[in-house]
mmCIF file of C-alpha atoms and ligand atoms in Angstrom:
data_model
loop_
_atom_site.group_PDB
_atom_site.id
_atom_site.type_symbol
_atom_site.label_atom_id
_atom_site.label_comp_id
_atom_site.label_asym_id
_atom_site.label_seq_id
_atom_site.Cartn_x
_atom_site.Cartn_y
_atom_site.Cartn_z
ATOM 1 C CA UNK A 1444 -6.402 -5.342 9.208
ATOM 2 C CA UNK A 1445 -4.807 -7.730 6.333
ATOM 3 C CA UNK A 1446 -2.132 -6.609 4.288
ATOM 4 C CA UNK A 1447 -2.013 -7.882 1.081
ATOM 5 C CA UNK A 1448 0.814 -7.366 -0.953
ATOM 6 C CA UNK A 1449 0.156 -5.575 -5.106
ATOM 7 C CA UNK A 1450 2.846 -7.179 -7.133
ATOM 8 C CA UNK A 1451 3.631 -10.543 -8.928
ATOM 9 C CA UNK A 1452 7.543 -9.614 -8.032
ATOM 10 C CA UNK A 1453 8.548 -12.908 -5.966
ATOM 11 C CA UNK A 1454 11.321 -11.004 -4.491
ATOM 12 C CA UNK A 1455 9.342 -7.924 -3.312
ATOM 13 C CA UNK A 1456 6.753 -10.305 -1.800
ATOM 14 C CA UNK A 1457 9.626 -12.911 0.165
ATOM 15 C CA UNK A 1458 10.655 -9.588 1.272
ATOM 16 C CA UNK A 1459 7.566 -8.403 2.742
ATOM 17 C CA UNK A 1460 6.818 -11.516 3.952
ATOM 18 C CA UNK A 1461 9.793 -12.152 5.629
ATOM 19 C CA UNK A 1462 8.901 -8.974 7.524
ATOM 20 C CA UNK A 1463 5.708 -10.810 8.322
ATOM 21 C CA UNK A 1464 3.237 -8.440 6.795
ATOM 22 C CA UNK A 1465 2.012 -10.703 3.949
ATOM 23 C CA UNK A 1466 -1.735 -11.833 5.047
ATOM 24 C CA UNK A 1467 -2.150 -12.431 0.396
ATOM 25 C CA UNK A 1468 -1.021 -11.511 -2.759
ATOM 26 C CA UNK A 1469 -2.871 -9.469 -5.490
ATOM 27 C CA UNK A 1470 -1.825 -9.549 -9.103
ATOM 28 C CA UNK A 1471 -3.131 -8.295 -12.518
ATOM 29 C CA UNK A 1472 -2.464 -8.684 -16.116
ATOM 30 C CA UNK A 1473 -0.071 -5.325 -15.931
ATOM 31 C CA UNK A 1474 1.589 -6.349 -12.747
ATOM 32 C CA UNK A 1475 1.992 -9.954 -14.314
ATOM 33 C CA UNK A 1476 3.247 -8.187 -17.957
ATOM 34 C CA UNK A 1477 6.112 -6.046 -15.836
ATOM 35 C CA UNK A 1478 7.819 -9.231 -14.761
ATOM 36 C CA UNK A 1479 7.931 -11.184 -18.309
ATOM 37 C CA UNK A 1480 7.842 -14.001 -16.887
ATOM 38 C CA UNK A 1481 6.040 -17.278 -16.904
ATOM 39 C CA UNK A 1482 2.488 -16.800 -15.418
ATOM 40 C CA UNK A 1483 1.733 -20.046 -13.605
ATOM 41 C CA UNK A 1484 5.467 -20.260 -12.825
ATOM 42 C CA UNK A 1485 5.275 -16.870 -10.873
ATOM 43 C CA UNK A 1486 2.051 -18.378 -9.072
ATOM 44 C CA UNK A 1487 3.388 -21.490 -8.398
ATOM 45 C CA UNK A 1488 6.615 -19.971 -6.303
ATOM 46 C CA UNK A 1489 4.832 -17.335 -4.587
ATOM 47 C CA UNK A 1490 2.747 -19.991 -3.251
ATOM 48 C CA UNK A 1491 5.294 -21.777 -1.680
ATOM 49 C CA UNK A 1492 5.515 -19.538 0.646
ATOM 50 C CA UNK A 1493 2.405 -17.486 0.829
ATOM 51 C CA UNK A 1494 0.123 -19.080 2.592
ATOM 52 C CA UNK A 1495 -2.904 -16.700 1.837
ATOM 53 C CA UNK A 1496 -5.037 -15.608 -0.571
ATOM 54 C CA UNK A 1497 -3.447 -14.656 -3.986
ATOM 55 C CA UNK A 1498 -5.244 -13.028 -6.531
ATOM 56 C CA UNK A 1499 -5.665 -14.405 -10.215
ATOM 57 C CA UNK A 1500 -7.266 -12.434 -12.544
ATOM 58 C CA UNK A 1501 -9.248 -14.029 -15.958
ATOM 59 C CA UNK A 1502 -8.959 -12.564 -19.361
ATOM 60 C CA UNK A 1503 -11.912 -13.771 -20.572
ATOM 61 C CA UNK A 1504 -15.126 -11.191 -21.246
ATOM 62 C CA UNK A 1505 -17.871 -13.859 -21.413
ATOM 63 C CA UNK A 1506 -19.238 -15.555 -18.006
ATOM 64 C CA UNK A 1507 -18.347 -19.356 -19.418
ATOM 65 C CA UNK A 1508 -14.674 -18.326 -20.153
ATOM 66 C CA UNK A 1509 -13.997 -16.552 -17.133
ATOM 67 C CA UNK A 1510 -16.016 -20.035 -15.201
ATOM 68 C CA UNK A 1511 -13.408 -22.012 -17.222
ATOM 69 C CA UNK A 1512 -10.290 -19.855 -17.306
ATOM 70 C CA UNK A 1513 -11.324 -19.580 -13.312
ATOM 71 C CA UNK A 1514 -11.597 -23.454 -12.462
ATOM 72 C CA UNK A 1515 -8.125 -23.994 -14.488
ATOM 73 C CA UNK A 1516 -6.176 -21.171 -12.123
ATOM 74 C CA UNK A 1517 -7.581 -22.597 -9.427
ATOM 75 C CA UNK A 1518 -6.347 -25.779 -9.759
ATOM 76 C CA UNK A 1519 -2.688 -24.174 -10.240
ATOM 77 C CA UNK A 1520 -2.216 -23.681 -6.215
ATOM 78 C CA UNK A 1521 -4.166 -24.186 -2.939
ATOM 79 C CA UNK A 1522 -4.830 -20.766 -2.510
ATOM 80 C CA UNK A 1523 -6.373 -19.062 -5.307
ATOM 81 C CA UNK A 1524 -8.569 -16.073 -5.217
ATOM 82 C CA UNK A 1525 -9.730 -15.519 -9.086
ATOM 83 C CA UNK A 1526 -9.811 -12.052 -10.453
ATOM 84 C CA UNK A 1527 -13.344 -11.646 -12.008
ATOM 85 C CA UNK A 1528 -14.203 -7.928 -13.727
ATOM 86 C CA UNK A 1529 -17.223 -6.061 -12.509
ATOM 87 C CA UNK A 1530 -19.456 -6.629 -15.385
ATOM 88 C CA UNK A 1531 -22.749 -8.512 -15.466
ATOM 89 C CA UNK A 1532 -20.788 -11.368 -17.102
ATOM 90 C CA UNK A 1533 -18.348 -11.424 -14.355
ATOM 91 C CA UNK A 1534 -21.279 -11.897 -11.933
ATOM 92 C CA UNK A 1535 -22.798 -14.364 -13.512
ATOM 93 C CA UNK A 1536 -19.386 -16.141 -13.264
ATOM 94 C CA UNK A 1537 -19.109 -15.483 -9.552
ATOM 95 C CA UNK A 1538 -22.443 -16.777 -8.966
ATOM 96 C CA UNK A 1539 -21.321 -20.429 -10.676
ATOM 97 C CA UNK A 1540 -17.419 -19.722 -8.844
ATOM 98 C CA UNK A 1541 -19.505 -19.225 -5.141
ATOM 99 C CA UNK A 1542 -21.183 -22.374 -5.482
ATOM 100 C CA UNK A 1543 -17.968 -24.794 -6.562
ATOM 101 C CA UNK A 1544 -16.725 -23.282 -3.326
ATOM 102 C CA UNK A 1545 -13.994 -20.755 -5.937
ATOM 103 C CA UNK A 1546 -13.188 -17.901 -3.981
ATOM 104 C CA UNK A 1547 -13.300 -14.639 -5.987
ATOM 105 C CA UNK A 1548 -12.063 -11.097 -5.912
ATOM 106 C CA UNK A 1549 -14.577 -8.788 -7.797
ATOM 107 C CA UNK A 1550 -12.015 -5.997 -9.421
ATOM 108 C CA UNK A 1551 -12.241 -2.905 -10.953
ATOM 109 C CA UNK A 1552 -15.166 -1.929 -8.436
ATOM 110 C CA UNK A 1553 -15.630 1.903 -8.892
ATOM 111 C CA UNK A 1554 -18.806 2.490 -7.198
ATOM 112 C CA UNK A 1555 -21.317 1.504 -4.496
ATOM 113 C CA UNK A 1556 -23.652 -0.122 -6.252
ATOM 114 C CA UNK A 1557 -21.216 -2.492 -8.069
ATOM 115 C CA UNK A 1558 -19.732 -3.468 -4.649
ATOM 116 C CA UNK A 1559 -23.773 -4.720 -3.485
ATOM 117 C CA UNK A 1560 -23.862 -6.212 -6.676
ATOM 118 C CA UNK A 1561 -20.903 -8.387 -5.618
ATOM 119 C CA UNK A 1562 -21.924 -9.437 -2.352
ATOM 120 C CA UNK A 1563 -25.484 -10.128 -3.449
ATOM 121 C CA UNK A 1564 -23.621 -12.117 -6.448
ATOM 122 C CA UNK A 1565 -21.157 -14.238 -3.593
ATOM 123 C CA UNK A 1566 -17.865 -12.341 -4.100
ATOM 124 C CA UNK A 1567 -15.457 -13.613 -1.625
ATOM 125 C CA UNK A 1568 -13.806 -10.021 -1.749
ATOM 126 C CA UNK A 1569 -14.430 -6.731 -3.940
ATOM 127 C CA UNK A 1570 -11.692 -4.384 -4.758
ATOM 128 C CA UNK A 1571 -12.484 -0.459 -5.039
ATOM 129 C CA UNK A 1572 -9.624 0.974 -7.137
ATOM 130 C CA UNK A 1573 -9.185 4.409 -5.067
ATOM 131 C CA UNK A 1574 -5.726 5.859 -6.944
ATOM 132 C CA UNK A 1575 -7.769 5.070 -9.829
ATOM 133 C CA UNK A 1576 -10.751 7.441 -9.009
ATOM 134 C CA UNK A 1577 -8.494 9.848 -7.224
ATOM 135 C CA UNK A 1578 -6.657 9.927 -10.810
ATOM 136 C CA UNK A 1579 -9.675 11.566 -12.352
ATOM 137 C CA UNK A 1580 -10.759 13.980 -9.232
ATOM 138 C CA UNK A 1581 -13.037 11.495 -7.239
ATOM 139 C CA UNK A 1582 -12.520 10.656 -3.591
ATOM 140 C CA UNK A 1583 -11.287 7.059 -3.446
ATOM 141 C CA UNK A 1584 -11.598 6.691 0.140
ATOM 142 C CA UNK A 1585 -15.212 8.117 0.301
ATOM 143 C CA UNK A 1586 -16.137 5.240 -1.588
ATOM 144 C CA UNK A 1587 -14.401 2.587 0.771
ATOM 145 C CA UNK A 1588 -16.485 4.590 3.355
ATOM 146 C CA UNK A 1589 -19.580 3.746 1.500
ATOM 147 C CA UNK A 1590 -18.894 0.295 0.942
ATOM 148 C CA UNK A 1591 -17.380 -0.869 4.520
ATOM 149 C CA UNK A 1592 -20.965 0.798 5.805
ATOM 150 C CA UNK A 1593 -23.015 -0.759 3.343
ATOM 151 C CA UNK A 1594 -21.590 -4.189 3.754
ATOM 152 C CA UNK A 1595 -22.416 -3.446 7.437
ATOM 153 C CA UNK A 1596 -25.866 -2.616 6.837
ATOM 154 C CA UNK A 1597 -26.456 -5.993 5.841
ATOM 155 C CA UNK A 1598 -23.678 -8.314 7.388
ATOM 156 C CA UNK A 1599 -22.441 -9.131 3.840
ATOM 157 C CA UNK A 1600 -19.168 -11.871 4.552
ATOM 158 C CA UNK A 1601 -17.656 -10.253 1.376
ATOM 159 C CA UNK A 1602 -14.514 -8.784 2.208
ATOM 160 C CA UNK A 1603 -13.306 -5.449 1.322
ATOM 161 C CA UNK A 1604 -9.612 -4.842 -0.445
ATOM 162 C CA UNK A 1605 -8.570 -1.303 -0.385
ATOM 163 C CA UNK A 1606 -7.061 -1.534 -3.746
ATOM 164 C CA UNK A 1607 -4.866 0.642 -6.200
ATOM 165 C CA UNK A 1608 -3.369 2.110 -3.354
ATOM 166 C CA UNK A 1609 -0.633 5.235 -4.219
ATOM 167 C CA UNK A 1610 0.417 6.334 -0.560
ATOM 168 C CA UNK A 1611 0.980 5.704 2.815
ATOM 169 C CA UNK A 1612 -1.947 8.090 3.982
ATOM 170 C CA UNK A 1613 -4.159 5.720 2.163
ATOM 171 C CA UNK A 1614 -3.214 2.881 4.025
ATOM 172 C CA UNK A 1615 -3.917 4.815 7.226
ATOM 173 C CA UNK A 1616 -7.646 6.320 6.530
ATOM 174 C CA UNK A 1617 -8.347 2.777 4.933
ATOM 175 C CA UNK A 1618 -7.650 1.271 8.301
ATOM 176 C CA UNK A 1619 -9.763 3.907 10.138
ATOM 177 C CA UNK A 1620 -12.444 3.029 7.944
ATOM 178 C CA UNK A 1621 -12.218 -0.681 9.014
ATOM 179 C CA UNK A 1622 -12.035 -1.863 5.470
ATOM 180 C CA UNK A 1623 -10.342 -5.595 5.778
ATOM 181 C CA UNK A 1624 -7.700 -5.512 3.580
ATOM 182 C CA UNK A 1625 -5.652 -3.444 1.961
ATOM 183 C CA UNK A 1626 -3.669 -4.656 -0.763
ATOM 184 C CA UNK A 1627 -0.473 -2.521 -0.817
ATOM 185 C CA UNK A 1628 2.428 -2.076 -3.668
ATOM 186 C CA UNK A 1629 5.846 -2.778 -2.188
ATOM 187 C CA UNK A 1630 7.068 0.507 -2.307
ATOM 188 C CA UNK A 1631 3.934 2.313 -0.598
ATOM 189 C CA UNK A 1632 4.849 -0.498 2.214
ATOM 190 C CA UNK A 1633 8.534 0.301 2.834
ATOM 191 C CA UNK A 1634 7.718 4.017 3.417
ATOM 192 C CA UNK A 1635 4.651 3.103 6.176
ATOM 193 C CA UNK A 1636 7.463 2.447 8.674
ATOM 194 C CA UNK A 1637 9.500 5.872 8.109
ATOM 195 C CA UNK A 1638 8.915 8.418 10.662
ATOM 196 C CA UNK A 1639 12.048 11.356 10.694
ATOM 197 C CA UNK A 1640 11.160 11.948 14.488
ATOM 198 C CA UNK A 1641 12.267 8.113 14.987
ATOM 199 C CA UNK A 1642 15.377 8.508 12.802
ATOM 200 C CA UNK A 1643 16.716 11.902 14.769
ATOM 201 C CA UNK A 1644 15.330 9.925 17.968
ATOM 202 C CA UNK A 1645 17.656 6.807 17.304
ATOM 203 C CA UNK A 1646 20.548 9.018 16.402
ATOM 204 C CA UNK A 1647 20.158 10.754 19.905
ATOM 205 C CA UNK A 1648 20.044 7.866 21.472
ATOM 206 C CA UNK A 1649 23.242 6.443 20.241
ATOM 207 C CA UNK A 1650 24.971 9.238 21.074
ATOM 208 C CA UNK A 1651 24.264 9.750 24.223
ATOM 209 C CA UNK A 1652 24.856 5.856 24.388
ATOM 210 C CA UNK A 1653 28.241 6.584 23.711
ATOM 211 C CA UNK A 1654 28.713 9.157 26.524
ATOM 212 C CA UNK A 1655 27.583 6.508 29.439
ATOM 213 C CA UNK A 1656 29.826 3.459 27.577
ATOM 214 C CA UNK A 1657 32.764 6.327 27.883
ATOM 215 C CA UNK A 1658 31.937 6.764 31.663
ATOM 216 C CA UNK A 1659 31.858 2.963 32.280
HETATM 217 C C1 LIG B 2310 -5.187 -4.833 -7.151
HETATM 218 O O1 LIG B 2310 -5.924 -5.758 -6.978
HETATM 219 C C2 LIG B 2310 -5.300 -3.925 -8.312
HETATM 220 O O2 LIG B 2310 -5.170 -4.610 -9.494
HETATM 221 C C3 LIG B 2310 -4.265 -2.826 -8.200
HETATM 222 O O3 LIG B 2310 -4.281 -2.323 -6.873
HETATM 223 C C4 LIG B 2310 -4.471 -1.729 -9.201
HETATM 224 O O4 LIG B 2310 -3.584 -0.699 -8.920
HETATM 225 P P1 LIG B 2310 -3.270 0.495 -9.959
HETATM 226 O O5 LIG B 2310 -4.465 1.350 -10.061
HETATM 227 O O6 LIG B 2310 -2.100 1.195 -9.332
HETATM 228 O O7 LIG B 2310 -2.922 -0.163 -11.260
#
């Protein structure tokens, strides 16, 4: 499974990366806002180091500003994967970005039939937002289920990224699921390592390391 990370913080990304769990970088307009910063100089530094995928998302609501906003990020870095919305425009926009060889991310995906719709449109990936439909009493994961089984159905090459992810738990039935990638906030990563029975298991262990260094 790839692990991409959900942030446009440089630092929170060096820092998962230097624990080498950065497979790509998502960001959005919010994520982008919260560090009020300089867009393309964010991109530019997390690319110096990330060497996959990172997510751009367009602004645009029309299928020729999204192509052009689209061919101008992706000239910004090596590595882009543009942000497209799910809406017919987007698709049409995909359809041109597939065939210049643009990878793109197909976001706010809330249901099965808008993740065919991206694969039959060329999507590179498609990001179900599960917090998001958890938020307003769906199942989140029920529709990765659908879509990882769909995609199957028909050997689609789009990718799937488990995305607005809230919890550890979510990380875990994602990856049970087989979906490809999740792309994980910073915080929800730290805690996936944290297991009580390993902290009280360390502890012992010292200890009784003491007692045999004492007898030595
Ligand atoms: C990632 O691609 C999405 O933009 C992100 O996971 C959305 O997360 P949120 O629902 O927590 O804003």
């Amino acid at each position: 499974m790839k692990f991409f990370i959900d942030t446009a913080n440089v630092e929170a990304i060096r820092k998962a990366h230097e624990r080498g769990m950065v497979d790509g970088v998502t960001t959005n307009p919010t994520l982008v806002a919260k560090e009020g910063r300089d867009f393309r100089q964010i991109v530019e530094e997390i690319a110096s180091f990330v060497e996959g995928p990172i997510s751009l998302e367009v602004v645009s609501e029309d299928a020729e500003g999204m192509i052009e906003e689209a061919r101008e990020l992706n000239g910004w870095i090596d590595n882009a994967a543009i942000k497209i919305p799910m809406t017919w425009e987007g698709l049409k926009a995909v359809r041109v970005l597939a065939s210049e060889d643009i990878k793109t991310n197909v976001t706010l995906c809330f249901s099965a039939n808008q993740a065919l719709l991206a694969a039959k449109a060329g999507a590179t990936f498609v990001s179900p937002f599960i917090g998001r439909l958890d938020d307003v009493g769906h199942t989140g994961m029920q529709l990765i289920a659908d879509v990882v089984q769909i995609y199957a159905n028909y050997g689609y090459d789009t990718e799937v990224i488990v995305a607005s992810i809230r919890h550890p738990i979510h990380v875990y039935e994602a990856a049970l699921l087989g979906a490809d990638i999740a792309t994980i906030p910073p915080a929800v990563l730290d805690k996936m390592v944290n297991h009580p029975l390993t902290d009280v298991g360390i502890k012992r262990f010292l200890a009784d390391w003491e007692r045999v260094k004492k007898k030595s």
